[in-house]
Amino acid sequence: MLRALLLGLGVGLAAPVLAHYPVMDCQRDAEGVECRVGYSDGTLAEGAEVVMYSYDDDVIARAVADAHSRVHFSWNEQEFYIQFDAGHEDPAEFDYVEL
């Protein structure tokens, strides 16, 4: 009986953990860059901070995702990338050359 209980606990603990990674898609619009952020399971990221960095890792701008999980940045003439860091694993990044 004890053996079956321990075996059951072991199998339960070994069940795979489903991780939901941050995702981001950005597009250039007439006034700048609009990005939609969220998670790999389709969950929105309302209220999440998204940051635009220079290639020297200096912060250029910060934005907070709206109710539709979107952020907007004014266009910047220097080289930049945009990062959505959900606080675990790898952050989602989008480089300006992809626009």
Backbone as a ProteinNet text record, in pm:
[ID]
protein_1_A
[PRIMARY]
MLRALLLGLGVGLAAPVLAHYPVMDCQRDAEGVECRVGYSDGTLAEGAEVVMYSYDDDVIARAVADAHSRVHFSWNEQEFYIQFDAGHEDPAEFDYVEL
[TERTIARY]
82.5	0	87.5	185.4	275	352.4	391.9	466.1	380.7	254.6	164.4	143.7	132.8	116.4	238.9	357.2	480.8	497.8	462.2	469.8	374.6	254.6	156.8	204.6	264.9	318.9	432.2	518.7	630.8	584.3	482.8	429.6	364.2	292.9	227.7	327.9	436.8	538.6	617.2	622.5	698.3	616.2	491.3	407.5	470.4	464.2	527.6	461.5	544.2	496	482	367.7	345.6	387	489.7	537.9	475.8	442.5	386.2	485.9	547	652.5	596.5	669	624.1	640	543.9	549.8	520.5	573.2	553.6	561.4	472	474.6	463.1	552.9	555.3	543.9	483.2	470.6	492.8	549.3	566.2	435.9	395.4	278.6	322.4	230.4	263.5	337.9	312.9	370.8	482.1	500	601.6	591.2	592.7	589.2	479.2	396.1	294.9	326.4	323.6	352	235.3	211.5	112.9	191.2	166.3	237.8	139.7	190.8	108.4	192.3	123.2	189.8	157.6	243.3	231.3	100.3	30.8	-97.8	-214.3	-184	-287.9	-335.2	-285	-322.5	-267.5	-349.2	-304.9	-214.2	-141.1	-47.3	-82.5	-210.3	-255	-178.3	-127.2	-53.4	93.6	140.1	281.2	366.9	486.1	578.8	659.3	674.6	754.4	854.7	979.3	1085.2	1156.7	1183.9	1265.2	1406.3	1505	1644.9	1728.1	1834.3	1935.9	2024.7	2108.9	2200.9	2305.7	2317.1	2406.3	2333.8	2209.9	2124.8	2080	2076.4	2018.2	1868.1	1789.2	1644.7	1610.3	1538.9	1492.1	1350.9	1264.5	1125.3	1067	962.8	887.5	740.6	668.4	523.7	457	329.1	251	141.7	127	27.6	-113.4	-193.6	-331.8	-423.3	-552.2	-650.1	-650	-596.5	-587.6	-447.3	-365.6	-229.9	-138.3	-162.1	-81.3	-4.1	111.6	191.2	231.1	258.7	299.7	422.6	518.7	639.1	652	698.4	732.6	855.5	865.2	980.6	1106.7	1212.7	1340.5	1441.7	1519.1	1615	1739.3	1766.4	1882.5	1841.6	1940.2	1913	1855.3	1753.4	1689.2	1631.5	1597.7	1519.1	1416.9	1310.5	1201.1	1194.3	1175.4	1177.7	1055.8	994	887.7	942.5	975	1033.4	927.2	880.1	775.3	831.2	962.6	1022.8	1070.5	1057.6	1108.4	1149.6	1241	1290.9	1346.3	1335.1	1387.2	1281.7	1319.5	1223.1	1197.2	1084.2	1053.6	1119.4	1187.9	1253.8	1220	1218.3	1190.8	1289.5	1366.8	1469.6	1414.6	1458.1	1404.2	1426.7	1529	1554.3	1447.5	1366.6	1258.8	1132.8	1133	1011.9	1003.9
-118.6	0	125.7	128.8	243.3	260.3	150	152.2	215	178.1	233.2	383.4	424.9	566.7	646.9	595.5	664.9	669.8	562.2	559.6	663	671.7	770.5	912.8	939.1	1072.3	1106.1	1008.5	1030.2	1063.7	994.2	1020.3	1157.8	1194.2	1325.3	1439.4	1420.6	1525.3	1535.9	1429.6	1430	1481.5	1517.3	1568.9	1694.9	1712.5	1829	1959.3	2058.6	2191.5	2270	2331.2	2408.1	2552.7	2595.9	2732.8	2817.6	2939	3031.1	3144.7	3148.1	3242.9	3374.2	3484.2	3612.9	3615.9	3675.1	3691.4	3837.6	3882.7	4021.1	4029.4	4109.3	4136.1	4286.9	4344.8	4490.1	4525.4	4640.4	4693.2	4844	4893.6	5037.8	5097.5	5210.6	5283.4	5425.1	5510	5644.6	5726.7	5701.5	5783.2	5715.2	5586.8	5517.1	5367.5	5300.8	5155.4	5111.9	5018.6	4961.2	4814.2	4769.7	4630.4	4570.5	4444.1	4369.5	4266.1	4260.3	4168.3	4072.4	3959.3	3859.8	3739	3626	3502.2	3393.2	3293.2	3187.3	3109.1	3116.8	3048	3134.4	3254.7	3344.7	3446.6	3440.5	3535.5	3673.3	3776.2	3913.5	3957.6	4065.2	4116.3	4259.7	4285.4	4419.3	4465.1	4588.2	4644	4609	4527	4488.1	4601.3	4614.6	4717	4663.2	4747.5	4716.9	4831	4798.8	4899.8	4902.7	5024.5	5045.3	5080.4	5004.3	5023.1	5061.6	5138.1	5160.9	5036.9	5028.2	4915	4919.3	5032.7	5043	5005.8	4954.9	4914.4	5031.3	5151.3	5266.2	5266.6	5300.1	5306.8	5431	5411.5	5522.5	5561.4	5460.5	5487.2	5364.6	5389.3	5283.2	5301.5	5191.5	5197.5	5084.6	5103.2	5002.7	4953.6	4822	4762.9	4803.3	4842.5	4883.9	4761.7	4784.6	4676.5	4575.8	4616	4526.3	4467.8	4488.6	4436.4	4500.7	4628.5	4701.5	4814.9	4843.7	4959.7	5035.8	5163.7	5246.3	5327.2	5330.5	5411.7	5505.3	5627.4	5718	5661.8	5687.6	5638.2	5705.3	5629.8	5681.6	5663.2	5765.8	5760.8	5677	5652.6	5568.4	5420.4	5334.1	5190.9	5151.3	5064.3	5025.6	4885.9	4833.7	4711.2	4730.9	4653.9	4664.5	4531.4	4538.8	4418.1	4410.4	4292.8	4259.4	4148.9	4184.3	4090	4052.1	3928.9	3882	3837.3	3847.9	3817.4	3674.7	3594.1	3457.2	3412.3	3317.3	3266.5	3380.4	3366.8	3466.9	3572	3699.7	3802.7	3798.3	3853.7	3868.2	3998.2	3994.8	4113.4	4131	4256.2	4290.7	4398.9	4373.9	4467.1	4559.5	4684	4780.9	4740.4	4662.2	4621.3	4524.7	4468	4378.5	4453.3	4585.2	4664.7	4699
0	0	0	89.4	97.7	-32.5	-89.1	-215.7	-326.9	-335.7	-436.8	-415	-288.1	-257	-299.1	-267.8	-305.3	-457	-524.2	-669.9	-729.1	-676.3	-722.8	-701.3	-586.6	-559.4	-655.5	-681.8	-773.3	-913.2	-961.1	-1094.4	-1098.7	-993.5	-988.8	-988	-917.8	-911.6	-1041.4	-1117	-1241.6	-1359.1	-1336.6	-1445.3	-1501.9	-1632	-1692.6	-1649.2	-1630	-1595.3	-1725	-1745	-1867.2	-1843.6	-1913	-1900.9	-2011.6	-1978.9	-2076.3	-2094.7	-2211.6	-2238.9	-2290.8	-2266	-2319.8	-2471.9	-2539.3	-2685	-2718.3	-2830.9	-2872	-3023.5	-3080.7	-3223.7	-3241.4	-3320.1	-3338.7	-3486.3	-3511.2	-3646.7	-3642.4	-3748.9	-3760.1	-3810.8	-3751.3	-3800.5	-3834.8	-3870.9	-3917.5	-3812.1	-3686	-3579.2	-3501.1	-3521.2	-3444.6	-3457.2	-3342.7	-3337.8	-3241.7	-3286.3	-3198.3	-3179.7	-3055.5	-3023.5	-2946.1	-2970.2	-2892.6	-2813.8	-2684.1	-2596.5	-2530.7	-2491.4	-2424.4	-2389.9	-2376.7	-2338.7	-2439	-2443.4	-2543.5	-2534.6	-2422.9	-2410.5	-2457.3	-2509.1	-2558.4	-2456.8	-2335.3	-2231.4	-2264.7	-2243.6	-2265.1	-2150.9	-2173.6	-2073.1	-2034.6	-2012.1	-1973.2	-1849.5	-1854.1	-1742	-1738.3	-1830.4	-1833	-1887.9	-1834.7	-1882.7	-2001	-2101.7	-2219.9	-2234.2	-2265.3	-2264.9	-2399.6	-2447.5	-2567	-2520.7	-2572	-2535.6	-2657.3	-2631.8	-2734.6	-2739.3	-2840.6	-2848.2	-2736.6	-2668.1	-2552.4	-2423.9	-2436.9	-2324.5	-2237.3	-2294.6	-2225.3	-2252.9	-2151.4	-2168.7	-2249.9	-2360.6	-2443.6	-2402.8	-2382.1	-2345.2	-2276.3	-2198	-2131.1	-2164.8	-2171.8	-2196.2	-2118.6	-2088.5	-2018	-2111.7	-2120.4	-2210.6	-2168.5	-2267.9	-2241.8	-2227.3	-2221.4	-2202.2	-2317	-2432.4	-2547.9	-2561.9	-2458.8	-2453.6	-2558.4	-2586.7	-2685.3	-2617.7	-2675.5	-2634.8	-2759.7	-2743.5	-2857.2	-2818	-2909.7	-2892.4	-3011.5	-2986.5	-3096	-3165.7	-3296.2	-3372.1	-3320.9	-3312.7	-3267	-3379	-3406.7	-3517.6	-3487	-3359.8	-3329	-3332.4	-3339	-3340.3	-3204.5	-3206.5	-3081.4	-3090.6	-2974	-2965	-2854.1	-2861.1	-2764.8	-2690.9	-2559.2	-2477.6	-2385.9	-2384.4	-2289.9	-2201.4	-2077.4	-1983.3	-1880.9	-1888.1	-1797.2	-1662.1	-1645.2	-1516.6	-1498.5	-1600.8	-1593.5	-1732.7	-1735.7	-1863.9	-1949.8	-2080.6	-2172.8	-2204.1	-2205.8	-2244.9	-2395.5	-2435.9	-2578.6	-2625.2	-2739.5	-2792.8	-2940	-2981.1	-3120.4	-3160.3	-3263.1	-3308	-3417.1	-3416.5	-3513.3	-3658.5	-3689.1	-3826.1	-3877.5	-3787.7	-3827.3	-3868.7	-3851.8	-3883.2	-4028.4
[MASK]
+++++++++++++++++++++++++++++++++++++++++++++++++++++++++++++++++++++++++++++++++++++++++++++++++++

